PDB file of C-alpha atoms in Angstrom:
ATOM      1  CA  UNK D1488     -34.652  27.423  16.318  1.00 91.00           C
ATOM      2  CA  UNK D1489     -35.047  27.792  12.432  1.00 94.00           C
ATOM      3  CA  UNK D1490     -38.281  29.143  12.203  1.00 94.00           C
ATOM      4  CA  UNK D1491     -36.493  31.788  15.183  1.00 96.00           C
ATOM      5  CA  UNK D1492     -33.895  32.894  12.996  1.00 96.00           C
ATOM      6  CA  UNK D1493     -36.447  33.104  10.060  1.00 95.00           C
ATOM      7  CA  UNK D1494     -38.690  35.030  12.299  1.00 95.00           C
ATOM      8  CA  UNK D1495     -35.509  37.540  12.894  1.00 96.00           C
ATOM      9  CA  UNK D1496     -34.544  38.081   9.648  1.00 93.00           C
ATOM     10  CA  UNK D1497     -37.696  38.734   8.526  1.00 90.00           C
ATOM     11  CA  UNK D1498     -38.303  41.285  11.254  1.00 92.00           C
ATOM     12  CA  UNK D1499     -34.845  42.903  10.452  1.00 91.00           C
ATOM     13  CA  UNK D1500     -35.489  42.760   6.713  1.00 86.00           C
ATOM     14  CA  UNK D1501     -38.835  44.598   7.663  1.00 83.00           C
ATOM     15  CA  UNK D1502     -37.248  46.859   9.663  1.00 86.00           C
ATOM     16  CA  UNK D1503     -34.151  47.905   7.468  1.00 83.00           C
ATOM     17  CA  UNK D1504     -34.823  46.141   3.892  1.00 79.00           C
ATOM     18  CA  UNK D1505     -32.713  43.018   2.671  1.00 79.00           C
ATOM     19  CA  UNK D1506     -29.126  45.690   2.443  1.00 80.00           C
ATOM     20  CA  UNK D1507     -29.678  46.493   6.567  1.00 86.00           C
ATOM     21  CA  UNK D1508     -29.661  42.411   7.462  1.00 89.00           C
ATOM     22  CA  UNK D1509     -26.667  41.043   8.966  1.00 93.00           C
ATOM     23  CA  UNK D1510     -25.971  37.534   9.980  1.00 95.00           C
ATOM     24  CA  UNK D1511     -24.925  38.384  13.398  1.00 96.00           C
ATOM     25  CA  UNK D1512     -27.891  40.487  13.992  1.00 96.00           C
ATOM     26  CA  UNK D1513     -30.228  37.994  12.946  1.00 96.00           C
ATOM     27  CA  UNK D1514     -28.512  35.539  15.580  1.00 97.00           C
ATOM     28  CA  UNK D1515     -28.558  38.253  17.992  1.00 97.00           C
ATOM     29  CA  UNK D1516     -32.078  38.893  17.788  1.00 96.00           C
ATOM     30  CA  UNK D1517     -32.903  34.968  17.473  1.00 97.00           C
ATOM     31  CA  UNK D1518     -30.778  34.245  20.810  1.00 96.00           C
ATOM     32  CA  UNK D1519     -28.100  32.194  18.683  1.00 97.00           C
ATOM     33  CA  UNK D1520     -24.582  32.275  17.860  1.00 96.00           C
ATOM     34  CA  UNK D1521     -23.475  33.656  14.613  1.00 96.00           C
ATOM     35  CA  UNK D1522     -22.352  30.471  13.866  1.00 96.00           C
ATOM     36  CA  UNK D1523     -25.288  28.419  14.376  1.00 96.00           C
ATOM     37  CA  UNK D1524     -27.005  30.892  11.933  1.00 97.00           C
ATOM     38  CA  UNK D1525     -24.289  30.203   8.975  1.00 97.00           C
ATOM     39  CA  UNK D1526     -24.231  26.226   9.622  1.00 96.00           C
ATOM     40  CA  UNK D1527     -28.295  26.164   9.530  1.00 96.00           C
ATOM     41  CA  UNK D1528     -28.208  28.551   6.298  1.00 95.00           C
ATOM     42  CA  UNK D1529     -24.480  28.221   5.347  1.00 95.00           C
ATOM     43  CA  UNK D1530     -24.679  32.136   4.373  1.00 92.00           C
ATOM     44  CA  UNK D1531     -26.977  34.720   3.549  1.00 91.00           C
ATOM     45  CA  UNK D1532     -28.338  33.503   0.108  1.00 86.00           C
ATOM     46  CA  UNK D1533     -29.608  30.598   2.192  1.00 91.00           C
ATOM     47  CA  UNK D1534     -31.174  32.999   4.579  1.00 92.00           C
ATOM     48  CA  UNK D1535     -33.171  34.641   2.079  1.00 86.00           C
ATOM     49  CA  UNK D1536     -34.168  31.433   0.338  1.00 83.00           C
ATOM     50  CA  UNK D1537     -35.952  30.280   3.806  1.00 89.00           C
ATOM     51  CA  UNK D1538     -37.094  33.439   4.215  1.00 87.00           C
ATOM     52  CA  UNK D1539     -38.955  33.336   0.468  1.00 81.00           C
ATOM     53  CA  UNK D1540     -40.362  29.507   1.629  1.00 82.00           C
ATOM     54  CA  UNK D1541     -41.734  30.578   4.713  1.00 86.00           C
ATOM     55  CA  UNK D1542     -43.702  32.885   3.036  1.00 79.00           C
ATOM     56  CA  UNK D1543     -44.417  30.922  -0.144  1.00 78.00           C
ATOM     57  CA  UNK D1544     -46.169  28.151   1.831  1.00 85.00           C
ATOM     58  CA  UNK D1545     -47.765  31.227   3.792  1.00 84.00           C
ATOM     59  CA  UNK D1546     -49.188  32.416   0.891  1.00 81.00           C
ATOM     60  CA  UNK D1547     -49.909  29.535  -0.939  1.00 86.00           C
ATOM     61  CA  UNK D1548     -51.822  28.094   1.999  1.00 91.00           C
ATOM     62  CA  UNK D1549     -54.132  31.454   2.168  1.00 90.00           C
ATOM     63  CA  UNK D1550     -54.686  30.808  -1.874  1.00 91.00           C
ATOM     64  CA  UNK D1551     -55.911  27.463  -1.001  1.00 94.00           C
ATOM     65  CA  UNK D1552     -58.448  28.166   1.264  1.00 95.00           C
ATOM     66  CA  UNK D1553     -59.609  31.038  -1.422  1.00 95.00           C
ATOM     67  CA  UNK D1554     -59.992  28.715  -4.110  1.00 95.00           C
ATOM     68  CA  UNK D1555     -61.744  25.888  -2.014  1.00 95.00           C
ATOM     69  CA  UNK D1556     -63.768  28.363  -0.621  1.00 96.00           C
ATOM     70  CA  UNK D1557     -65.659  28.951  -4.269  1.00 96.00           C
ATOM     71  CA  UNK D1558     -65.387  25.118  -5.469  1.00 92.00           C
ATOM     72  CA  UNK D1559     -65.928  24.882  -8.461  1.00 92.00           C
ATOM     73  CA  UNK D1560     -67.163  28.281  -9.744  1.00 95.00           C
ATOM     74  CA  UNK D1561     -64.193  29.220 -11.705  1.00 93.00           C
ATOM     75  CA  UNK D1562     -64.689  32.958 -11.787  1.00 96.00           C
ATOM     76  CA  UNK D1563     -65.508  33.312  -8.031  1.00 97.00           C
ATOM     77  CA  UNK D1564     -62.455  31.080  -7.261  1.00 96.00           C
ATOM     78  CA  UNK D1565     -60.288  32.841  -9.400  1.00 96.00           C
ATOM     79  CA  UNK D1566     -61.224  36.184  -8.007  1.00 97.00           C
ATOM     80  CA  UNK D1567     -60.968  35.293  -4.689  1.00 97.00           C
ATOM     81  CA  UNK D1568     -57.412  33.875  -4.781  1.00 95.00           C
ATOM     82  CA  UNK D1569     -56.486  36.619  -7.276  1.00 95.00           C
ATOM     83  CA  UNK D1570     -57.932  39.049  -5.234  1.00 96.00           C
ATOM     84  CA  UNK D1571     -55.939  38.048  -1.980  1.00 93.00           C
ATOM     85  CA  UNK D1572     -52.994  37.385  -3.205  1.00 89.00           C
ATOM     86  CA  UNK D1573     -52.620  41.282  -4.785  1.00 91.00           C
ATOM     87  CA  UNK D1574     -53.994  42.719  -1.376  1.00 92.00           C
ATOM     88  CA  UNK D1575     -51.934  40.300   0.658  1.00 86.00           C
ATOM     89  CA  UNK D1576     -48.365  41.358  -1.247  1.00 83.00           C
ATOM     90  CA  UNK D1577     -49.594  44.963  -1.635  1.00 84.00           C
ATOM     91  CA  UNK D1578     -49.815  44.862   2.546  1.00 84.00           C
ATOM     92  CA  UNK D1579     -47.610  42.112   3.086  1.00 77.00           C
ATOM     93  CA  UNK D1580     -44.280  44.271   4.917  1.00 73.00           C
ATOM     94  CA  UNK D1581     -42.027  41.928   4.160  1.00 73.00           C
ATOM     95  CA  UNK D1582     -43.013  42.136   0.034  1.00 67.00           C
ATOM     96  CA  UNK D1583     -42.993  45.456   0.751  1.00 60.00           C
ATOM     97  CA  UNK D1584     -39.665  45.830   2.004  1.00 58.00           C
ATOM     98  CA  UNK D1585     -38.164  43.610  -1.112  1.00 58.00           C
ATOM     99  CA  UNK D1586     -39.579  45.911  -3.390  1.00 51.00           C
ATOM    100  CA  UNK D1587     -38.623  49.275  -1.967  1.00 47.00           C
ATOM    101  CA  UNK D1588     -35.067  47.945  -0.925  1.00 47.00           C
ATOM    102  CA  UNK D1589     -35.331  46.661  -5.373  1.00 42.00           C
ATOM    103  CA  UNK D1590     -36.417  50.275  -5.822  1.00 44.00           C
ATOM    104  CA  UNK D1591     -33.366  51.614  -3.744  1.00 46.00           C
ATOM    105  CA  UNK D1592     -30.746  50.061  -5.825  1.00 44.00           C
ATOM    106  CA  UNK D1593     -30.221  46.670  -3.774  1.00 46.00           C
ATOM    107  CA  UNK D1594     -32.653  43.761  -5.234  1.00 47.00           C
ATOM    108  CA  UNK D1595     -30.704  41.016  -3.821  1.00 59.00           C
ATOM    109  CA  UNK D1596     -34.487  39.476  -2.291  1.00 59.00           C
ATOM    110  CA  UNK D1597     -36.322  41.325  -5.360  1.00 55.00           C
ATOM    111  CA  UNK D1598     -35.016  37.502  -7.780  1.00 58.00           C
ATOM    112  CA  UNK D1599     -36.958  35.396  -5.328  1.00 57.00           C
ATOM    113  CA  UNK D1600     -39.939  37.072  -6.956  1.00 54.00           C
ATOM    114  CA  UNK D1601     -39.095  37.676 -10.372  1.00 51.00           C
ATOM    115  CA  UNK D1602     -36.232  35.837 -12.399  1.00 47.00           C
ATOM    116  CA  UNK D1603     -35.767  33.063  -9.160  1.00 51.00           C
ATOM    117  CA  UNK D1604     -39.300  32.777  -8.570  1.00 55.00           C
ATOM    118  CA  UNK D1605     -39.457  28.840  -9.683  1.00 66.00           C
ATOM    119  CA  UNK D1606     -40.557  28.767  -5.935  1.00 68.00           C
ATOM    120  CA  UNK D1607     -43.249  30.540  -6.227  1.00 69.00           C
ATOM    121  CA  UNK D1608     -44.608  30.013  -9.575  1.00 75.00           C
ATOM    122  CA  UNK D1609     -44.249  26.585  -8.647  1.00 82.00           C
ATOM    123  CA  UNK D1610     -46.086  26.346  -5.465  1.00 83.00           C
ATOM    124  CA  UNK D1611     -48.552  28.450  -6.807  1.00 84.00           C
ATOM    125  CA  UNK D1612     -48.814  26.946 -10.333  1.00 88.00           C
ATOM    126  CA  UNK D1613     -49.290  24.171  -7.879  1.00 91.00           C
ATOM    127  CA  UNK D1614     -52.505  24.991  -5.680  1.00 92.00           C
ATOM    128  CA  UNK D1615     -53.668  26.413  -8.796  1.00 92.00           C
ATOM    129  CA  UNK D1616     -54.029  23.154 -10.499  1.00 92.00           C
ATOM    130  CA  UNK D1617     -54.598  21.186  -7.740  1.00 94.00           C
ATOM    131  CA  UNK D1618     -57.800  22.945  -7.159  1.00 94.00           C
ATOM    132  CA  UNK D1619     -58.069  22.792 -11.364  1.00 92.00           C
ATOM    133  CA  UNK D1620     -58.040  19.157 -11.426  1.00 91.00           C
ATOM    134  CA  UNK D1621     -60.305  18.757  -8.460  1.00 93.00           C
ATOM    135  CA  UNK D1622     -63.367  20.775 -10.600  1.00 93.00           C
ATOM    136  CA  UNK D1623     -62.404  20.262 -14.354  1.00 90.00           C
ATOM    137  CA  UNK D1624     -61.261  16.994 -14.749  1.00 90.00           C
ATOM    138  CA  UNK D1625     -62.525  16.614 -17.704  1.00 89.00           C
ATOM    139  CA  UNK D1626     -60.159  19.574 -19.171  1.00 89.00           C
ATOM    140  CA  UNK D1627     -57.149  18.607 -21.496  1.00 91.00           C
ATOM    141  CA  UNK D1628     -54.423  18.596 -18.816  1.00 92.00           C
ATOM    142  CA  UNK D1629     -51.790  20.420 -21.226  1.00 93.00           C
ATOM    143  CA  UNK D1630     -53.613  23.489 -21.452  1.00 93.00           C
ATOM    144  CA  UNK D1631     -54.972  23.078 -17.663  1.00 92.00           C
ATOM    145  CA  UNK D1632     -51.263  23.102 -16.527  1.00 92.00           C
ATOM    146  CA  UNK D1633     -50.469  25.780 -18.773  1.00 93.00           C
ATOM    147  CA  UNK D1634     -53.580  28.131 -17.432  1.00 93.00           C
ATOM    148  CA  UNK D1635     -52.775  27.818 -14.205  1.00 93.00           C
ATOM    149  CA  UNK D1636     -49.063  28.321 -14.417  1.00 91.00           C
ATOM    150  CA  UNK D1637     -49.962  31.462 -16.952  1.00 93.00           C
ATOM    151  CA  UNK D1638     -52.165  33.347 -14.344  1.00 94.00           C
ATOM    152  CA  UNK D1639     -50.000  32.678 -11.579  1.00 89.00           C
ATOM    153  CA  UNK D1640     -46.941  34.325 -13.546  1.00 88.00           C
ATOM    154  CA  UNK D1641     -49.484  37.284 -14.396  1.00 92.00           C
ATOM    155  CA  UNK D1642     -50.525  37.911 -10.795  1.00 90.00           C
ATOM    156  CA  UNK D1643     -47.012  37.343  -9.622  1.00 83.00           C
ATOM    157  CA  UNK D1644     -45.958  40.753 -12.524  1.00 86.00           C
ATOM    158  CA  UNK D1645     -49.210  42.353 -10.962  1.00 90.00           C
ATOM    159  CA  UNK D1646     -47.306  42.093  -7.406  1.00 84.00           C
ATOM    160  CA  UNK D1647     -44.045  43.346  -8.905  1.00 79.00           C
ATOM    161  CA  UNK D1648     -45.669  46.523 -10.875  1.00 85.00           C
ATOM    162  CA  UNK D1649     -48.841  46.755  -9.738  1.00 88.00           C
ATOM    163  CA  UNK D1650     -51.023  48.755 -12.946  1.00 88.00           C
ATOM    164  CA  UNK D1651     -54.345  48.846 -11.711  1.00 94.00           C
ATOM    165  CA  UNK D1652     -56.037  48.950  -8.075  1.00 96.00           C
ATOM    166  CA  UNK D1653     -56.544  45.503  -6.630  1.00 96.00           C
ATOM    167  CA  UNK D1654     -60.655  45.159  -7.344  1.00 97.00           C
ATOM    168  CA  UNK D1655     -59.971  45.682 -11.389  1.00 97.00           C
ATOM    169  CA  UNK D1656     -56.607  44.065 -11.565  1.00 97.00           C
ATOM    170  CA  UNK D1657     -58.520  40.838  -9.789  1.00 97.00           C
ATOM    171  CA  UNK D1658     -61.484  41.129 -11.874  1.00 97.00           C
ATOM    172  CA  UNK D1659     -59.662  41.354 -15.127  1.00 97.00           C
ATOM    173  CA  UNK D1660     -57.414  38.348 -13.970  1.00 97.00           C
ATOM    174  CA  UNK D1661     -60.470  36.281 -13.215  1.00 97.00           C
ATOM    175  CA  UNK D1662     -62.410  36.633 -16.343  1.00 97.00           C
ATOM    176  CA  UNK D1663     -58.962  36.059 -18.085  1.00 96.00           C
ATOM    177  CA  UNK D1664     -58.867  32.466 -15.940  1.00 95.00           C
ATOM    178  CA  UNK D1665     -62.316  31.740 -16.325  1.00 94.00           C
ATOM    179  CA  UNK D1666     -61.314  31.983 -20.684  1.00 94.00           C
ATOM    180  CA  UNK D1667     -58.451  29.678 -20.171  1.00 94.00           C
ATOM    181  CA  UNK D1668     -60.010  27.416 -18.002  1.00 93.00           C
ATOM    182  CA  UNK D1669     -62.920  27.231 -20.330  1.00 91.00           C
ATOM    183  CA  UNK D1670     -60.892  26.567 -23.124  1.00 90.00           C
ATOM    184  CA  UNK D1671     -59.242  23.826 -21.588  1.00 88.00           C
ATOM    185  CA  UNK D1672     -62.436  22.566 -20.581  1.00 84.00           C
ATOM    186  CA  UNK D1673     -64.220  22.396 -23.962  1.00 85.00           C
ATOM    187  CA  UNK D1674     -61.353  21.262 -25.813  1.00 71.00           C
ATOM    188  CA  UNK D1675     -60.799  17.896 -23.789  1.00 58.00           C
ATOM    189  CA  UNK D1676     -57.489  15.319 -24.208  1.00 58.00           C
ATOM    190  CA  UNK D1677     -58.085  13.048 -27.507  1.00 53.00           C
TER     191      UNK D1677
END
C-alpha cells in the first residue's frame, strides 16, 4: 500500500509538479482513504521525503551496478556512474518535474536535492566508497571518504544546473575522481 501511494504521488507530481499534488488525490489515485495517506506519511513533507527515498535507493542501486561494472579501473568506473547518473536525472520525469516546478516559483521538492540532500549525498557518498574501499584499500581512508563524498556533491550541482552536455560534464568529473582517488591512493594512512 506504501509503495501505491508513492507510486501516485509520483505520477501526480509528474503530471502537475510538487504545487499540483494533493493528499486526497494521491489517495484517490492509490485506492485509499485520505486518511490512511496522512497516518502512513503524517502530511505532505513526509510524502515527499518517501518520494526522494524511493528514488534515492533507485538511483543509487543503478550507480552500483555502474561502478561494479568497471572494478577497479577508476576512470572507467567513475565515468560510468557519473555518466548515468547526469543522463538518468536529465531524463528522469520526476527530477524533471522538481526542477521546473523550483523554476516556477514553488521548490518545496527542489531541498531534497540541494540544501536537504543529506539523503542523497549520503547514499551516494555511500556506494561511492563502498565500491572505493573494495579497489583501493590501501588509500588513506580520510581523503577516500572525502573524494567520494566531494564528487558526489559535484555531480549532484551538475543535476541541479547542468553547464555542460552529459559526455564532457562526465568526462571532466571522471578525470577529476581518478586525481582524488589517486591522491588518496599514493598518500596512504601513517
Amino acid at each position: 500500500m506504501r509503495d501505491e501511494i508513492v507510486a501516485a504521488a509520483r505520477a501526480q507530481t509528474i503530471a502537475a509538479g510538487w504545487d499540483g499534488v494533493r493528499m486526497g488525490g494521491v489517495a484517490r489515485a492509490a485506492g485509499v482513504s485520505r486518511q490512511t495517506v496522512y497516518n502512513e506519511f503524517g502530511s505532505k513533507a513526509g510524502l515527499a521525503e518517501a518520494l526522494a527515498r524511493r528514488e534515492v535507493d533507485r538511483f543509487v542501486g543503478e550507480v552500483r551496478a555502474a561502478l561494479d561494472a568497471h572494478g577497479a579501473d577508476v576512470r572507467a568506473a567513475a565515468y560510468a556512474a557519473i555518466r548515468h547518473t547526469l543522463a538518468a536525472a536529465a531524463d528522469n520525469p520526476l527530477v524533471k518535474a522538481i526542477l521546473t516546478s523550483a523554476r516556477g516559483g514553488s521548490d518545496e521538492l527542489l531541498p531534497y536535492l540541494t540544501t536537504r540532500s543529506e539523503l542523497v549525498l549520503a547514499e551516494s557518498s555511500a556506494a561511492l566508497l563502498e565500491w572505493a574501499d573494495r579497489h583501493l584499500p590501501e588509500a588513506d581512508p580520510t581523503a577516500r571518504a572525502f573524494a567520494a563524498d566531494t564528487i558526489v556533491r559535484l555531480v549532484v550541482s551538475h543535476i541541479v544546473l547542468p553547464r555542460s552536455p552529459v559526455d564532457e560534464t562526465a568526462d571532466e568529473l571522471a578525470t577529476l575522481a581518478l586525481h582524488l582517488f589517486h591522491t588518496a591512493a599514493t598518500h596512504p594512512a601513517g
